[in-house]
Amino acid sequence: MATKKTLSDVERLKWFHEARFGLFIHWGLYAIPGRGEWVMFQERIPKAEYAKLAGKFNPGKFDATAWAKVAAGAGMKYAVLTTRHHDGFCLFDSKVSDFTSVKTRAKRDFVAEYVKAFRKAGIKIGFYYSLLDWRYPGYWMPEKHPDSAKEMAGQYEAQVRELMTNYGKIDVLWYDGGWVPNLPEGKTLAQFWNSKKVNAMARELQPHLIINNRSGIDEDLDTPEQHVTASKPGRGWESCMTIGDSCGWGYIRNNPNMKTTTQLLQNLVIAAAGEGNYLLNVGPRPDGTIRGREKDRLRAMGKWLKVNGEAIYGSQRCPLHGGMIGLWTAKGNTGYLNVFRWPGEEAVVPLVKTKVKSAKLLATGKKVKVKQEHNGRLVLSGLPKSPPDPDIAVIKVQFEGKPASMAETDAAAWLEGKAK
Ligand code: GLC
């Protein structure tokens, strides 16, 4: 179920389907303790004590243009910033809350700065917004504290309106925190949050808006978290993931276990192969800077995309088998074999039905020799012995039609060198 839209889904979601790669940014007061964005709840920090962090939050080195540069350098096409997380602290100006970066020590509207810089860099704008706000007893025990629950709901509706009104064109509304621990019996989450009405309001204010599935309504996007799992064809989806361990999205001061560039690129390819996007997260420091270890990885990914981006942006599903070598993506009559495990001078893939015109290696631009056996084995040869790319090398294959696989009607036929 999705709320009513004025543009066709195809038109509205076109840029998103082509984008494939976005930057997620978790940043707020929780960066100060440096133990992740759940610190308030995990350590049961009382509301008044947690609020003191706002008096310390004064990110002297915050520079939205520098963030936008990191995103653009990584080849990312859109970004999603936590305008407010579960702690309720807003990085934007709000008439219905004093717990904002504008009304406390920093006295800055970071959302406005983010929007301006990213828009200027040609990167689409996404707003993460947490429906829930831990500070309200009515969130935890809605039936015991009905007035508080009502107040929280009123604030969220007003803030979604503010975010959809005060910052120009917004491309993605990325809800989170739609779960309710003690949901009153007989109520759905969508009813609790009044999502149908609020989302309809958001769409009216922003007709191009893409909304994710975390407000109790499916809307436009599935959002697998910390794993890359494709939705069925035709459905928009985006995998969000941290660079570090999966336990936290905000700044974690000591988090030594970071994914390698190779792992991150493989995830991007897995997403692209399933026609989905990869939303990769950074958790900037309290001063507003992004860590070198995160930036290095993003820069390396951008470098890789410069050479191999045609296999990723606007990619389509490809029915060909990659065996243990890697994964195929496609675009029309072109197939891209994204090689995760370089096989050496020859790469063989089975059951290719479509005739191949030519092939080349994107890393070197060199032609690859092609032989097609009658049983569908496609032999790509004349390849370098060692991997031409330390992460993923891509072999671009030009087919005569849309790449298709042979059906194995007789499962034993291959033993005799036949396909069926
Ligand atoms: C979870 C977490 C949250 C994080 C989000 C990102 O829902 O509660 O901290 O922002 O996932 O997808």
Short mmCIF file of C-alpha atoms and ligand atoms in Angstrom, two decimals:
data_model
loop_
_atom_site.label_atom_id
_atom_site.label_comp_id
_atom_site.label_asym_id
_atom_site.label_seq_id
_atom_site.Cartn_x
_atom_site.Cartn_y
_atom_site.Cartn_z
CA MET A 1 0.00 0.00 0.00
CA ALA A 2 1.19 3.50 -0.79
CA THR A 3 -0.39 6.91 -0.47
CA LYS A 4 -1.75 8.62 -3.58
CA LYS A 5 0.81 10.15 -5.91
CA THR A 6 0.41 12.62 -8.73
CA LEU A 7 3.30 11.43 -10.90
CA SER A 8 3.64 7.91 -12.22
CA ASP A 9 5.87 5.69 -10.10
CA VAL A 10 8.13 5.10 -13.09
CA GLU A 11 8.74 8.81 -13.60
CA ARG A 12 9.20 9.53 -9.92
CA LEU A 13 11.53 6.65 -9.20
CA LYS A 14 13.59 6.87 -12.40
CA TRP A 15 16.55 8.77 -10.92
CA PHE A 16 16.56 6.53 -7.86
CA HIS A 17 16.76 3.35 -9.94
CA GLU A 18 19.71 4.74 -11.85
CA ALA A 19 21.52 6.19 -8.82
CA ARG A 20 22.56 2.92 -7.15
CA PHE A 21 24.83 4.54 -4.57
CA GLY A 22 24.06 7.02 -1.77
CA LEU A 23 25.60 8.42 1.40
CA PHE A 24 23.85 7.89 4.72
CA ILE A 25 24.92 10.30 7.46
CA HIS A 26 24.16 9.67 11.14
CA TRP A 27 25.11 12.74 13.07
CA GLY A 28 23.75 14.38 16.18
CA LEU A 29 24.38 14.85 19.91
CA TYR A 30 25.27 11.17 20.27
CA ALA A 31 28.51 11.86 18.40
CA ILE A 32 29.83 13.49 21.59
CA PRO A 33 29.88 10.40 23.84
CA GLY A 34 31.00 8.47 20.74
CA ARG A 35 29.23 5.24 21.58
CA GLY A 36 26.67 5.18 18.80
CA GLU A 37 23.28 6.82 18.24
CA TRP A 38 21.46 4.51 20.66
CA VAL A 39 23.55 5.64 23.65
CA MET A 40 20.71 7.48 25.41
CA PHE A 41 18.52 4.39 25.55
CA GLN A 42 21.22 1.75 25.84
CA GLU A 43 22.72 3.46 28.88
CA ARG A 44 19.30 4.69 30.10
CA ILE A 45 20.57 8.28 30.33
CA PRO A 46 17.79 10.39 31.89
CA LYS A 47 16.28 12.98 29.59
CA ALA A 48 17.59 16.04 31.46
CA GLU A 49 21.10 14.66 31.62
CA TYR A 50 21.14 13.76 27.95
CA ALA A 51 19.85 17.23 27.07
CA LYS A 52 23.04 18.70 28.51
CA LEU A 53 24.87 17.41 25.45
CA ALA A 54 23.16 20.16 23.45
CA GLY A 55 25.12 22.68 25.50
CA LYS A 56 28.32 21.02 24.31
CA PHE A 57 27.34 20.51 20.71
CA ASN A 58 29.27 23.15 18.81
CA PRO A 59 30.82 21.52 15.76
CA GLY A 60 33.48 24.00 14.81
CA LYS A 61 34.69 22.07 11.80
CA PHE A 62 31.32 21.26 10.31
CA ASP A 63 31.51 21.96 6.59
CA ALA A 64 28.64 20.67 4.48
CA THR A 65 30.61 21.38 1.31
CA ALA A 66 33.36 19.04 2.50
CA TRP A 67 30.73 16.34 3.13
CA ALA A 68 29.29 16.88 -0.34
CA LYS A 69 32.77 16.52 -1.81
CA VAL A 70 33.22 13.19 -0.07
CA ALA A 71 29.90 11.97 -1.48
CA ALA A 72 30.61 13.21 -5.00
CA GLY A 73 34.14 11.79 -4.91
CA ALA A 74 32.69 8.40 -3.99
CA GLY A 75 30.41 8.49 -7.02
CA MET A 76 27.32 8.79 -4.86
CA LYS A 77 24.21 10.29 -6.41
CA TYR A 78 22.15 11.06 -3.32
CA ALA A 79 22.46 11.44 0.43
CA VAL A 80 20.30 10.92 3.48
CA LEU A 81 20.98 12.91 6.65
CA THR A 82 19.53 12.26 10.10
CA THR A 83 17.51 15.45 10.53
CA ARG A 84 16.42 13.97 13.88
CA HIS A 85 17.16 10.60 15.38
CA HIS A 86 15.39 8.70 18.20
CA ASP A 87 16.74 11.14 20.83
CA GLY A 88 14.51 13.84 19.34
CA PHE A 89 17.32 16.34 18.78
CA CYS A 90 16.73 18.24 15.54
CA LEU A 91 19.48 19.48 13.25
CA PHE A 92 16.93 21.92 11.83
CA ASP A 93 14.90 24.86 13.00
CA SER A 94 11.55 23.84 14.43
CA LYS A 95 8.71 25.91 15.77
CA VAL A 96 7.44 22.97 17.81
CA SER A 97 10.64 22.05 19.64
CA ASP A 98 13.41 23.79 21.56
CA PHE A 99 15.60 20.74 21.39
CA THR A 100 17.29 21.76 18.16
CA SER A 101 20.74 22.78 16.97
CA VAL A 102 19.33 26.21 16.16
CA LYS A 103 18.02 26.95 19.65
CA THR A 104 20.97 25.50 21.56
CA ARG A 105 24.70 26.19 21.61
CA ALA A 106 25.56 25.61 17.95
CA LYS A 107 22.86 28.05 16.79
CA ARG A 108 23.00 26.59 13.30
CA ASP A 109 20.54 24.95 10.98
CA PHE A 110 22.69 22.06 9.80
CA VAL A 111 19.93 20.69 7.61
CA ALA A 112 19.81 23.97 5.68
CA GLU A 113 23.58 23.91 5.22
CA TYR A 114 23.48 20.28 4.12
CA VAL A 115 20.72 20.90 1.60
CA LYS A 116 22.49 23.88 0.10
CA ALA A 117 25.88 22.20 -0.29
CA PHE A 118 24.62 18.86 -1.60
CA ARG A 119 22.23 20.44 -4.02
CA LYS A 120 25.06 22.57 -5.34
CA ALA A 121 27.15 19.43 -5.84
CA GLY A 122 24.30 17.88 -7.87
CA ILE A 123 23.51 15.30 -5.22
CA LYS A 124 19.88 14.47 -4.46
CA ILE A 125 18.59 15.28 -1.00
CA GLY A 126 17.21 12.77 1.47
CA PHE A 127 15.91 13.42 4.98
CA TYR A 128 16.08 10.69 7.59
CA TYR A 129 13.45 11.39 10.24
CA SER A 130 12.71 9.28 13.31
CA LEU A 131 9.01 9.06 14.04
CA LEU A 132 9.66 8.00 17.58
CA ASP A 133 11.14 10.28 20.18
CA TRP A 134 12.49 8.49 23.25
CA ARG A 135 11.94 11.53 25.44
CA TYR A 136 8.16 11.04 25.55
CA PRO A 137 6.75 8.62 28.14
CA GLY A 138 3.82 8.37 25.76
CA TYR A 139 6.06 6.63 23.26
CA TRP A 140 6.93 3.88 25.72
CA MET A 141 3.53 3.55 27.41
CA PRO A 142 0.96 5.18 25.14
CA GLU A 143 -2.05 4.02 27.15
CA LYS A 144 -0.61 5.14 30.46
CA HIS A 145 0.45 8.53 29.09
CA PRO A 146 -2.07 9.37 26.38
CA ASP A 147 -1.43 13.12 26.46
CA SER A 148 2.27 12.63 25.99
CA ALA A 149 1.65 10.22 23.10
CA LYS A 150 -0.62 12.78 21.52
CA GLU A 151 1.93 15.53 21.95
CA MET A 152 4.66 13.40 20.37
CA ALA A 153 2.43 12.61 17.39
CA GLY A 154 1.56 16.28 16.99
CA GLN A 155 5.19 17.27 17.03
CA TYR A 156 6.16 14.71 14.45
CA GLU A 157 3.41 15.73 12.08
CA ALA A 158 4.36 19.40 12.43
CA GLN A 159 8.03 18.63 11.88
CA VAL A 160 7.43 16.57 8.77
CA ARG A 161 5.49 19.58 7.48
CA GLU A 162 8.40 21.88 8.37
CA LEU A 163 10.93 19.64 6.66
CA MET A 164 8.79 19.35 3.56
CA THR A 165 8.14 23.10 3.44
CA ASN A 166 11.27 24.97 4.47
CA TYR A 167 14.09 23.43 2.44
CA GLY A 168 13.03 23.49 -1.20
CA LYS A 169 12.79 20.32 -3.20
CA ILE A 170 13.36 17.15 -1.19
CA ASP A 171 13.92 13.88 -3.00
CA VAL A 172 13.63 11.20 -0.31
CA LEU A 173 11.79 11.05 3.00
CA TRP A 174 13.55 8.33 4.94
CA TYR A 175 11.47 7.40 7.95
CA ASP A 176 12.78 5.31 10.78
CA GLY A 177 11.70 4.29 14.26
CA GLY A 178 8.12 3.45 13.37
CA TRP A 179 8.01 0.59 15.86
CA VAL A 180 6.11 1.02 19.13
CA PRO A 181 6.93 -1.20 22.12
CA ASN A 182 3.45 -1.19 23.64
CA LEU A 183 1.21 -0.63 20.69
CA PRO A 184 -2.39 -0.28 21.89
CA GLU A 185 -4.37 -3.38 21.01
CA GLY A 186 -6.22 -3.29 17.73
CA LYS A 187 -4.08 -0.47 16.37
CA THR A 188 -1.68 -0.83 13.47
CA LEU A 189 1.57 1.13 13.35
CA ALA A 190 0.21 3.17 10.45
CA GLN A 191 -2.79 4.08 12.60
CA PHE A 192 -0.65 4.92 15.60
CA TRP A 193 1.46 7.31 13.51
CA ASN A 194 -1.40 8.47 11.35
CA SER A 195 0.95 7.76 8.47
CA LYS A 196 -1.62 7.79 5.70
CA LYS A 197 -2.50 11.38 6.43
CA VAL A 198 1.03 12.60 7.17
CA ASN A 199 2.53 10.92 4.09
CA ALA A 200 -0.23 12.30 1.89
CA MET A 201 0.58 15.76 3.24
CA ALA A 202 4.28 15.22 2.50
CA ARG A 203 3.49 14.16 -1.05
CA GLU A 204 1.28 17.13 -1.60
CA LEU A 205 4.09 19.45 -0.53
CA GLN A 206 6.71 17.47 -2.50
CA PRO A 207 5.13 15.77 -5.51
CA HIS A 208 8.40 14.09 -6.55
CA LEU A 209 8.99 12.65 -3.12
CA ILE A 210 10.12 9.06 -2.61
CA ILE A 211 9.12 7.60 0.75
CA ASN A 212 10.54 4.46 2.34
CA ASN A 213 8.65 1.68 4.08
CA ARG A 214 9.25 2.50 7.72
CA SER A 215 6.11 4.38 8.72
CA GLY A 216 3.88 1.32 8.77
CA ILE A 217 3.02 1.69 5.06
CA ASP A 218 4.97 0.04 2.22
CA GLU A 219 5.19 3.22 0.15
CA ASP A 220 8.03 3.23 -2.46
CA LEU A 221 11.05 1.50 -0.99
CA ASP A 222 12.05 -1.58 0.92
CA THR A 223 14.99 -0.90 3.22
CA PRO A 224 16.96 -4.04 4.14
CA GLU A 225 19.35 -3.09 6.92
CA GLN A 226 22.94 -4.36 7.18
CA HIS A 227 22.39 -6.93 4.45
CA VAL A 228 21.87 -6.76 0.71
CA THR A 229 18.71 -8.57 -0.27
CA ALA A 230 16.83 -7.83 -3.46
CA SER A 231 13.09 -7.24 -3.50
CA LYS A 232 11.03 -8.65 -6.32
CA PRO A 233 11.46 -7.05 -9.77
CA GLY A 234 9.65 -3.75 -10.12
CA ARG A 235 9.79 -2.90 -6.42
CA GLY A 236 12.19 -0.13 -5.31
CA TRP A 237 14.72 -1.15 -2.69
CA GLU A 238 17.81 0.11 -1.00
CA SER A 239 20.20 -1.62 1.37
CA CYS A 240 21.61 0.55 4.10
CA MET A 241 24.84 -0.44 5.79
CA THR A 242 27.53 0.83 8.11
CA ILE A 243 31.21 0.79 7.18
CA GLY A 244 32.07 -0.36 10.70
CA ASP A 245 30.48 -3.10 12.81
CA SER A 246 26.76 -3.36 12.48
CA CYS A 247 26.02 -2.22 16.01
CA GLY A 248 26.01 1.53 15.49
CA TRP A 249 25.46 4.18 12.85
CA GLY A 250 26.53 7.30 14.74
CA TYR A 251 30.17 8.00 15.59
CA ILE A 252 31.78 5.22 17.60
CA ARG A 253 35.11 6.46 18.82
CA ASN A 254 36.78 3.08 18.96
CA ASN A 255 35.42 0.76 16.35
CA PRO A 256 38.38 -1.00 14.78
CA ASN A 257 36.47 -3.47 12.66
CA MET A 258 35.73 -1.74 9.39
CA LYS A 259 34.73 -3.40 6.16
CA THR A 260 37.35 -3.37 3.44
CA THR A 261 36.93 -1.47 0.19
CA THR A 262 36.64 -4.83 -1.58
CA GLN A 263 33.75 -5.87 0.68
CA LEU A 264 31.99 -2.55 0.21
CA LEU A 265 32.37 -2.70 -3.58
CA GLN A 266 31.10 -6.28 -3.64
CA ASN A 267 28.01 -5.15 -1.73
CA LEU A 268 27.47 -2.36 -4.22
CA VAL A 269 27.67 -4.86 -7.08
CA ILE A 270 25.30 -7.28 -5.32
CA ALA A 271 22.81 -4.41 -4.93
CA ALA A 272 23.22 -3.34 -8.56
CA ALA A 273 22.78 -6.94 -9.75
CA GLY A 274 19.39 -6.98 -8.01
CA GLU A 275 18.42 -3.53 -9.35
CA GLY A 276 18.74 -2.00 -5.92
CA ASN A 277 20.71 0.77 -4.27
CA TYR A 278 23.41 0.78 -1.63
CA LEU A 279 23.16 3.47 1.02
CA LEU A 280 26.48 3.49 2.81
CA ASN A 281 26.77 5.21 6.16
CA VAL A 282 29.29 7.48 7.81
CA GLY A 283 29.13 8.73 11.40
CA PRO A 284 30.97 12.06 11.55
CA ARG A 285 32.85 13.12 14.67
CA PRO A 286 31.33 15.62 17.13
CA ASP A 287 33.28 18.41 15.41
CA GLY A 288 31.56 17.57 12.12
CA THR A 289 34.44 15.93 10.29
CA ILE A 290 34.33 12.53 8.65
CA ARG A 291 37.06 10.12 9.69
CA GLY A 292 39.97 9.43 7.37
CA ARG A 293 39.35 5.69 7.46
CA GLU A 294 35.84 6.21 6.14
CA LYS A 295 36.92 8.78 3.59
CA ASP A 296 39.70 6.54 2.26
CA ARG A 297 37.22 3.79 1.52
CA LEU A 298 34.76 6.13 -0.13
CA ARG A 299 37.48 7.69 -2.26
CA ALA A 300 38.64 4.25 -3.39
CA MET A 301 35.07 3.32 -4.31
CA GLY A 302 34.76 6.52 -6.34
CA LYS A 303 37.96 5.71 -8.17
CA TRP A 304 36.65 2.26 -9.00
CA LEU A 305 33.33 3.67 -10.20
CA LYS A 306 35.09 6.08 -12.54
CA VAL A 307 36.40 3.08 -14.47
CA ASN A 308 33.58 0.61 -13.91
CA GLY A 309 30.53 2.80 -13.23
CA GLU A 310 28.76 1.76 -16.42
CA ALA A 311 28.29 -1.70 -14.86
CA ILE A 312 26.54 -0.14 -11.86
CA TYR A 313 24.58 3.04 -12.61
CA GLY A 314 21.24 2.25 -14.22
CA SER A 315 22.06 -1.47 -14.09
CA GLN A 316 19.46 -4.13 -14.76
CA ARG A 317 19.15 -7.71 -13.62
CA CYS A 318 21.01 -10.18 -15.83
CA PRO A 319 19.90 -13.84 -16.04
CA LEU A 320 23.39 -15.18 -16.78
CA HIS A 321 25.30 -17.33 -14.32
CA GLY A 322 28.52 -16.02 -12.84
CA GLY A 323 29.47 -19.26 -11.14
CA MET A 324 32.04 -18.65 -8.43
CA ILE A 325 33.69 -15.94 -10.50
CA GLY A 326 31.28 -13.14 -9.72
CA LEU A 327 28.01 -11.49 -10.65
CA TRP A 328 26.50 -10.18 -13.86
CA THR A 329 24.75 -6.87 -14.30
CA ALA A 330 23.23 -5.76 -17.60
CA LYS A 331 22.10 -2.82 -19.64
CA GLY A 332 20.14 -3.62 -22.78
CA ASN A 333 22.30 -5.89 -24.96
CA THR A 334 25.37 -5.41 -22.79
CA GLY A 335 26.35 -7.69 -19.96
CA TYR A 336 28.95 -6.92 -17.31
CA LEU A 337 30.71 -9.74 -15.56
CA ASN A 338 31.83 -8.27 -12.24
CA VAL A 339 34.68 -10.55 -11.28
CA PHE A 340 35.00 -11.00 -7.50
CA ARG A 341 37.49 -13.86 -7.74
CA TRP A 342 39.85 -13.47 -10.67
CA PRO A 343 40.16 -16.83 -12.45
CA GLY A 344 43.40 -16.16 -14.36
CA GLU A 345 43.88 -16.09 -18.14
CA GLU A 346 40.53 -17.66 -18.90
CA ALA A 347 37.04 -17.08 -17.51
CA VAL A 348 34.28 -19.55 -18.29
CA VAL A 349 30.58 -19.09 -17.72
CA PRO A 350 27.98 -21.72 -18.60
CA LEU A 351 24.63 -21.77 -20.41
CA VAL A 352 24.92 -18.55 -22.39
CA LYS A 353 22.23 -18.60 -25.06
CA THR A 354 22.75 -15.20 -26.73
CA LYS A 355 25.46 -14.68 -29.32
CA VAL A 356 28.36 -12.52 -28.23
CA LYS A 357 29.70 -9.80 -30.51
CA SER A 358 32.72 -8.70 -28.54
CA ALA A 359 34.16 -8.35 -25.07
CA LYS A 360 36.64 -6.13 -23.29
CA LEU A 361 38.13 -5.55 -19.91
CA LEU A 362 37.09 -2.21 -18.42
CA ALA A 363 40.20 -1.92 -16.22
CA THR A 364 42.58 -1.92 -19.19
CA GLY A 365 40.30 -1.26 -22.16
CA LYS A 366 41.83 -4.36 -23.79
CA LYS A 367 39.82 -6.68 -26.00
CA VAL A 368 38.98 -10.10 -24.63
CA LYS A 369 38.86 -13.19 -26.90
CA VAL A 370 35.49 -14.89 -27.10
CA LYS A 371 34.59 -18.49 -27.87
CA GLN A 372 31.06 -19.84 -27.59
CA GLU A 373 30.63 -23.57 -27.41
CA HIS A 374 27.44 -25.21 -28.61
CA ASN A 375 26.50 -26.28 -25.09
CA GLY A 376 26.44 -22.64 -24.00
CA ARG A 377 29.88 -22.40 -22.42
CA LEU A 378 31.26 -18.95 -22.98
CA VAL A 379 35.04 -18.87 -22.83
CA LEU A 380 36.62 -15.48 -22.33
CA SER A 381 40.37 -15.71 -22.84
CA GLY A 382 43.55 -13.73 -23.28
CA LEU A 383 43.00 -12.25 -19.85
CA PRO A 384 45.87 -11.19 -17.61
CA LYS A 385 47.16 -13.85 -15.26
CA SER A 386 46.82 -11.68 -12.17
CA PRO A 387 43.77 -9.55 -11.31
CA PRO A 388 43.85 -6.30 -13.31
CA ASP A 389 42.01 -4.63 -10.43
CA PRO A 390 42.77 -5.39 -6.78
CA ASP A 391 39.04 -5.28 -5.92
CA ILE A 392 36.68 -6.19 -8.75
CA ALA A 393 37.54 -6.33 -12.45
CA VAL A 394 34.70 -5.98 -14.92
CA ILE A 395 34.45 -7.76 -18.28
CA LYS A 396 32.04 -5.96 -20.58
CA VAL A 397 30.34 -8.29 -23.03
CA GLN A 398 28.45 -7.03 -26.05
CA PHE A 399 25.66 -9.43 -27.04
CA GLU A 400 23.56 -9.53 -30.19
CA GLY A 401 20.38 -9.27 -28.16
CA LYS A 402 19.41 -9.12 -24.51
CA PRO A 403 21.61 -11.64 -22.69
CA ALA A 404 19.68 -14.82 -21.97
CA SER A 405 20.49 -18.14 -20.37
CA MET A 406 19.86 -21.61 -21.79
CA ALA A 407 17.26 -23.60 -19.94
CA GLU A 408 18.56 -26.98 -18.81
CA THR A 409 15.60 -29.19 -19.62
CA ASP A 410 17.70 -32.31 -19.15
CA ALA A 411 19.73 -31.83 -15.98
CA ALA A 412 22.23 -34.54 -17.01
CA ALA A 413 22.82 -33.36 -20.59
CA TRP A 414 25.83 -31.25 -19.69
CA LEU A 415 27.77 -34.42 -18.91
CA GLU A 416 27.74 -35.19 -22.65
CA GLY A 417 28.59 -31.63 -23.61
CA LYS A 418 25.02 -30.72 -24.48
CA ALA A 419 22.69 -28.12 -23.01
CA LYS A 420 19.47 -30.15 -23.25
C1 GLC B 1 17.80 1.26 12.93
C2 GLC B 1 18.33 2.00 14.11
C3 GLC B 1 18.91 3.27 13.80
C4 GLC B 1 19.47 3.51 12.45
C5 GLC B 1 18.70 2.82 11.38
C6 GLC B 1 19.32 2.87 10.02
O1 GLC B 1 16.48 1.36 12.72
O2 GLC B 1 17.38 2.19 15.11
O3 GLC B 1 19.75 3.69 14.80
O4 GLC B 1 19.35 4.83 12.23
O5 GLC B 1 18.43 1.55 11.72
O6 GLC B 1 18.66 2.06 9.13
#
